[in-house]
Short mmCIF file of C-alpha atoms in Angstrom, two decimals:
data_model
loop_
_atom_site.label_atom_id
_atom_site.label_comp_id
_atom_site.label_asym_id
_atom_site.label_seq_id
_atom_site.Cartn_x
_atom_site.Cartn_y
_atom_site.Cartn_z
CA UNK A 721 -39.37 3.42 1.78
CA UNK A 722 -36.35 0.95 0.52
CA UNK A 723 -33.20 1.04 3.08
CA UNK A 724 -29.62 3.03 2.32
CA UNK A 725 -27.54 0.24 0.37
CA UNK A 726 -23.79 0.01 1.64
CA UNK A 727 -22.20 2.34 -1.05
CA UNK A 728 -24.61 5.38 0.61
CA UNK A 729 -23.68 4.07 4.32
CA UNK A 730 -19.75 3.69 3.48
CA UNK A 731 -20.15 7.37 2.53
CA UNK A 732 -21.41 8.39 5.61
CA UNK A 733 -18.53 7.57 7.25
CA UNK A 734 -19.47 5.87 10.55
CA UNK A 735 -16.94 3.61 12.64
CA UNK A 736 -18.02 0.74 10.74
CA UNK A 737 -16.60 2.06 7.62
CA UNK A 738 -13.74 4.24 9.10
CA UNK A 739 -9.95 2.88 9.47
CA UNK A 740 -9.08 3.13 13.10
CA UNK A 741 -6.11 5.28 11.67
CA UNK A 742 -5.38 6.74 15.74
CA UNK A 743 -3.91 2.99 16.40
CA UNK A 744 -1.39 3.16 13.13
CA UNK A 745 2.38 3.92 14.56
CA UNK A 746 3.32 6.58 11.79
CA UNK A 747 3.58 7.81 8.32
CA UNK A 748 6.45 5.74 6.88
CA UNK A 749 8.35 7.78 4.76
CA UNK A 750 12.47 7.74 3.87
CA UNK A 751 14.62 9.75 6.37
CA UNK A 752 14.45 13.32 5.11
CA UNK A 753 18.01 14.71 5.52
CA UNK A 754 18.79 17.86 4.12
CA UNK A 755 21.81 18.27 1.42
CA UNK A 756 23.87 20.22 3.87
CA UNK A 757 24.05 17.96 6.47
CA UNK A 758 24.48 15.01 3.84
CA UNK A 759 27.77 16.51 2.56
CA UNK A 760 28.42 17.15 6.40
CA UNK A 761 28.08 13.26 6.98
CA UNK A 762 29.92 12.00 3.40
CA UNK A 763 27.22 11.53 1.62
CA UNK A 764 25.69 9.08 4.01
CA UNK A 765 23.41 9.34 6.87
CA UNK A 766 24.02 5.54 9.24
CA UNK A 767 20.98 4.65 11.51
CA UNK A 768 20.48 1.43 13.83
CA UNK A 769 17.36 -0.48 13.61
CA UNK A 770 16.18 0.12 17.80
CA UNK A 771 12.84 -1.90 17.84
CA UNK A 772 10.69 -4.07 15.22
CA UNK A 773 7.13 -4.26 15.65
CA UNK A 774 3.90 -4.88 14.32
CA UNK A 775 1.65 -1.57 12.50
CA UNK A 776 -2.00 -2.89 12.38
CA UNK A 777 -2.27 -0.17 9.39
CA UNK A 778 0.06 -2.48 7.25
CA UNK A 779 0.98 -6.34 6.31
CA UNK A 780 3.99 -5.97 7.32
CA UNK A 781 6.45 -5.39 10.50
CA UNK A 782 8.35 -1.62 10.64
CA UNK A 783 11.33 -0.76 12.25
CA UNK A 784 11.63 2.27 14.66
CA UNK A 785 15.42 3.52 13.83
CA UNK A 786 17.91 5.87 15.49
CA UNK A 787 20.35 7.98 13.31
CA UNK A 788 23.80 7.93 14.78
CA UNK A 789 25.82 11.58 14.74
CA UNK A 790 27.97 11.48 12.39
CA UNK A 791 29.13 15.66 12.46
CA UNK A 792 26.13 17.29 11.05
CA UNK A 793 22.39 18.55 12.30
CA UNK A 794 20.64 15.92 14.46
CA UNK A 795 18.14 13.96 13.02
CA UNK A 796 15.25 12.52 14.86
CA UNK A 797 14.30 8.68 15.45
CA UNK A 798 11.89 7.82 12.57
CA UNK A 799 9.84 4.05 11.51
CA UNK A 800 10.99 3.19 8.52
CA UNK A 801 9.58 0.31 5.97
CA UNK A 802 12.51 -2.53 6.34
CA UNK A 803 13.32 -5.41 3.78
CA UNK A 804 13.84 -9.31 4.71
CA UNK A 805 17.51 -10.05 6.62
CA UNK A 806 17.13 -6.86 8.88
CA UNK A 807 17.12 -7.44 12.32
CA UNK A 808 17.12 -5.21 15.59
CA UNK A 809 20.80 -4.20 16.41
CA UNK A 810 21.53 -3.63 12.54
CA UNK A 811 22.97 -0.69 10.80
CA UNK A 812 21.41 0.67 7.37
CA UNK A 813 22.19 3.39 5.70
CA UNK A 814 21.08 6.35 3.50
CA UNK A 815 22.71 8.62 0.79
CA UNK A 816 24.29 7.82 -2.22
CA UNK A 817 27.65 6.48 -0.79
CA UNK A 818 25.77 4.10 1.22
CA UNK A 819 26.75 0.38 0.07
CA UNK A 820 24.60 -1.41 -2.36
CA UNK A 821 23.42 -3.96 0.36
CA UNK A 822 20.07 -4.80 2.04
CA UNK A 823 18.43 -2.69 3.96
CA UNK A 824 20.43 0.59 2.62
CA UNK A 825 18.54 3.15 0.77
CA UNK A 826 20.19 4.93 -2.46
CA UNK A 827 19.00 6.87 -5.45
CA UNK A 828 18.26 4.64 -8.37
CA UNK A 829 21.20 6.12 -10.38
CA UNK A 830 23.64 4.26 -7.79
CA UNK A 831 22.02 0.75 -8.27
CA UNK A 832 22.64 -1.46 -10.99
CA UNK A 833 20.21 -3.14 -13.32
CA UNK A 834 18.60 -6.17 -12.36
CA UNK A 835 18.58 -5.18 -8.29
CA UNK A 836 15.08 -5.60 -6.48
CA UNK A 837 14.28 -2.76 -4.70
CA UNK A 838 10.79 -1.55 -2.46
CA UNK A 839 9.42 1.68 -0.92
CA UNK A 840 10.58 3.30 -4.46
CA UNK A 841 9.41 6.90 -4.62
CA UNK A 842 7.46 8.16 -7.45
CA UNK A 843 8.86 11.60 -7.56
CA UNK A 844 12.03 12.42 -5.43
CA UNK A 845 11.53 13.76 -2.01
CA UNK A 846 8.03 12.18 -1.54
CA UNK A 847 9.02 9.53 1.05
CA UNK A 848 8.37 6.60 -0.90
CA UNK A 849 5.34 5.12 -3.11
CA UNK A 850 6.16 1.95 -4.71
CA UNK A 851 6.37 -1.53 -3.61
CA UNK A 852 5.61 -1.09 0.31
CA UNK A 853 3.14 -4.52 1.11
CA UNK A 854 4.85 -7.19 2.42
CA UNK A 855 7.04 -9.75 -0.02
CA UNK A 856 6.44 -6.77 -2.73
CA UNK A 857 9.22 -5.68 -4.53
CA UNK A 858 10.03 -3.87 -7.92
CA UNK A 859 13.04 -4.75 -10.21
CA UNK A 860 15.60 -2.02 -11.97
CA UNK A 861 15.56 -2.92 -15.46
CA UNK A 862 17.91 -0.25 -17.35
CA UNK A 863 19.19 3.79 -16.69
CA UNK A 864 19.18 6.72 -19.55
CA UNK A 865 20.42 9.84 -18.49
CA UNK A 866 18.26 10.62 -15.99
CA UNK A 867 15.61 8.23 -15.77
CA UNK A 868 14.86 4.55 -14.05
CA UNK A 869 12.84 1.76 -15.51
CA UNK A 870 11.36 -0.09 -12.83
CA UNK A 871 8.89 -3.56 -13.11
CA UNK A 872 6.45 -2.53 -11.01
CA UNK A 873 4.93 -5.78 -8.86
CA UNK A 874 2.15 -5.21 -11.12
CA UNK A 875 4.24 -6.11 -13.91
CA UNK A 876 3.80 -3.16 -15.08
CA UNK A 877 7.04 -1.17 -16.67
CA UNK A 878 7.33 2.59 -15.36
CA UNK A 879 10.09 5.36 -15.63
CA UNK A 880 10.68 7.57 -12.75
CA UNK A 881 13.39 9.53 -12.20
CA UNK A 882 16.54 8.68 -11.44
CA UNK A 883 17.05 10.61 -8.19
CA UNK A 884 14.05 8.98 -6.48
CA UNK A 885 15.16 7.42 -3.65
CA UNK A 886 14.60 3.13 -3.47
CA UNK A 887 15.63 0.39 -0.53
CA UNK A 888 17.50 -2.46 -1.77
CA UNK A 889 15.09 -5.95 -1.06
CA UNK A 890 12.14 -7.02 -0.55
CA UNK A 891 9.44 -5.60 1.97
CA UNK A 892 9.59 -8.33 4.88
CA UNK A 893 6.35 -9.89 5.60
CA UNK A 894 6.46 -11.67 2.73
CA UNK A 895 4.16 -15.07 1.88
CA UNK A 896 0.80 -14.36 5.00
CA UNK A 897 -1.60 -15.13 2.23
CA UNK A 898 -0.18 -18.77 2.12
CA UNK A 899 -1.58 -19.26 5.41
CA UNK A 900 -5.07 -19.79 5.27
CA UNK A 901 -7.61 -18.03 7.26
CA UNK A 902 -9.57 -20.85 8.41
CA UNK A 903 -12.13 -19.56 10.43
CA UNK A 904 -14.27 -16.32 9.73
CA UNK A 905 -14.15 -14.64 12.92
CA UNK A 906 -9.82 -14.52 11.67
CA UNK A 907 -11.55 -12.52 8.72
CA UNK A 908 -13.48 -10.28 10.63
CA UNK A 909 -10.94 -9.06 12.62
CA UNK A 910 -8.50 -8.88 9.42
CA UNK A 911 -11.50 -6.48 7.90
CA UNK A 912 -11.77 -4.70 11.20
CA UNK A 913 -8.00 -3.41 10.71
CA UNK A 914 -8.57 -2.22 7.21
CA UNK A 915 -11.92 -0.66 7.57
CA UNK A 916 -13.23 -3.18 5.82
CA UNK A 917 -16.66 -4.41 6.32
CA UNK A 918 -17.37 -8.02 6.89
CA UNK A 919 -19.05 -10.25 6.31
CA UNK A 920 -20.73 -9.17 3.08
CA UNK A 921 -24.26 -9.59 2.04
CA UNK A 922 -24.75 -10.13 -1.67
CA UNK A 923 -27.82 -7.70 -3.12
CA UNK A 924 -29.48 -10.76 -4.82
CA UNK A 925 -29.37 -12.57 -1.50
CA UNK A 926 -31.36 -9.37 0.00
CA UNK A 927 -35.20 -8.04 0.69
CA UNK A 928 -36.14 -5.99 -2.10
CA UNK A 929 -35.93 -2.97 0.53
CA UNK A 930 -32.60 -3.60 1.24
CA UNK A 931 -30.96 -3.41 -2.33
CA UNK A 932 -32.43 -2.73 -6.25
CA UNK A 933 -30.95 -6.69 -6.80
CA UNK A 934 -33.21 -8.14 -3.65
CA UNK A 935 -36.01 -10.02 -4.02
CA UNK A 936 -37.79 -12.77 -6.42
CA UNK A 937 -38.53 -16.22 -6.14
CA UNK A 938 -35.16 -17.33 -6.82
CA UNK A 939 -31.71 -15.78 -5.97
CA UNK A 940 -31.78 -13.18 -9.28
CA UNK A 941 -30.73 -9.54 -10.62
CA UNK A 942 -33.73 -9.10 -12.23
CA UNK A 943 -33.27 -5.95 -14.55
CA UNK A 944 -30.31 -4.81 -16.27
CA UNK A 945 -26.94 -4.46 -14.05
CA UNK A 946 -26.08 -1.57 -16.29
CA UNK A 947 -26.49 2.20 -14.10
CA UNK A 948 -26.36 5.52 -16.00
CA UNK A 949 -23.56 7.44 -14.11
CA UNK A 950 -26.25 9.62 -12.97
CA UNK A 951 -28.27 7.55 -11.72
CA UNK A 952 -29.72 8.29 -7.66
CA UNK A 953 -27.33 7.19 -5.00
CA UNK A 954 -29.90 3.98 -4.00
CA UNK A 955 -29.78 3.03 -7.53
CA UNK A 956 -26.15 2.89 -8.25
CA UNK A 957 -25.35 -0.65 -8.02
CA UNK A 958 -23.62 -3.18 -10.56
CA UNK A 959 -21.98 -1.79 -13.49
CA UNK A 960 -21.85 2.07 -12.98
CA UNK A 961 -21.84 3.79 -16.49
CA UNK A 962 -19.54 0.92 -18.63
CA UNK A 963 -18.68 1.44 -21.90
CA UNK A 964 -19.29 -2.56 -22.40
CA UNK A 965 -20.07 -5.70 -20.81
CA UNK A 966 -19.85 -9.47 -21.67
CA UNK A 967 -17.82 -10.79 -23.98
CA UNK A 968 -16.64 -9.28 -27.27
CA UNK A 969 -18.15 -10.08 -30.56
CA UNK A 970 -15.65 -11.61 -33.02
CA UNK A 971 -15.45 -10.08 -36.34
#
């Protein structure tokens, strides 16, 4: 009997493969203040950053942050994604009178083209999709009537709606890949935050009972790396069901 390859272990779901998700602080979402109170406040709800700390679910720091009563409902203390400049002690803001500055989050109607902005939301009221890794930012390129083009950091050039809530900046954290590792046991405990498991055994560096690559004289696939999609779960290694591989013909 050949052994379970990773892909059938991973879906298991032991502690090897699981994120340690009861160590992450919180779900980091925008403050969610209801229109009421909003027009109760002016149109702006003004917090002070209490605490930054480390979240071992993310690449970069969070700040825990206190809204200050400003005549309407209370609102409790929430972690919030913060941009580069913010420091403990400082005051950001939220609503659509808040000041185009860093740190304050507005809808993407209120700020002009050209702006980078981070923790961008997708559709308003969902707390924030876009742009939330450290040093990742996306750019407002132009406004219609009520849309937003954003460049993603993918590059890629999206319209969302023009109510969706953005932070002005860039997601601190910014430039920990330009540090290098240097030794592997760094690596393993990087994986061992992410539910990631390292190291990484290549299949053509296996037994043959360990994985359908394993096995040979020499380090070698050995049959076609092309799977049907349904192909049986200890079979489904290399190229699962591609349309094409290699290089294109020229005409």
């Amino acid at each position: 009997m050949g052994k379970r390859i990773i892909a059938q272990r991973r879906g298991k779901g032991t502690p090897t493969y699981r994120a340690p998700s009861h160590r992450f602080k919180a779900k980091l979402m925008h403050l969610r203040v209801s229109a009421a109170d909003m027009e109760k406040r002016g149109g702006v709800v003004r917090c002070v950053v209490e605490k930054i700390l480390h979240d071992p679910a993310r690449s970069a720091p969070i700040a825990l942050v206190r809204p200050l009563n400003g005549g309407g409902e209370e609102v409790k203390k929430q972690f919030v994604i913060i941009p580069e400049g913010i420091s403990e002690g400082d005051e950001i803001c939220y609503g659509a009178s808040a000041e185009l500055k860093v740190g304050n989050t507005l809808p993407l109607r209120c700020i002009p083209e050209g702006t980078p902005v981070c923790n961008v939301e997708l559709r308003p009221g969902d707390g924030g999709k876009i742009a939330r890794a450290g040093g990742n930012f996306a750019i407002v390129l132009a406004h219609s009537a009520d849309k937003t083009l954003l460049a993603l950091p993918s590059g890629k050039e999206k319209w969302v709606s023009s109510e969706c809530l953005a932070t002005v900046g860039v997601v601190a954290g910014g430039g920990r890949t330009e540090k290098p590792l240097v030794k592997a046991g760094k690596k393993y405990h990087k994986m061992k935050a992410r539910a990631a498991k390292y190291p990484r055994v290549r299949g053509v560096a296996m037994n043959p009972v360990d994985h359908p690559f394993g096995g040979g004289s020499h380090q070698h696939v050995g049959r076609p790396k092309t799977v049907s999609r349904g192909a049986p779960p200890g079979r489904k290694v290399g190229s699962i069901a591609a349309r094409h591989t290699g290089r294109k013909k020229r005409k």
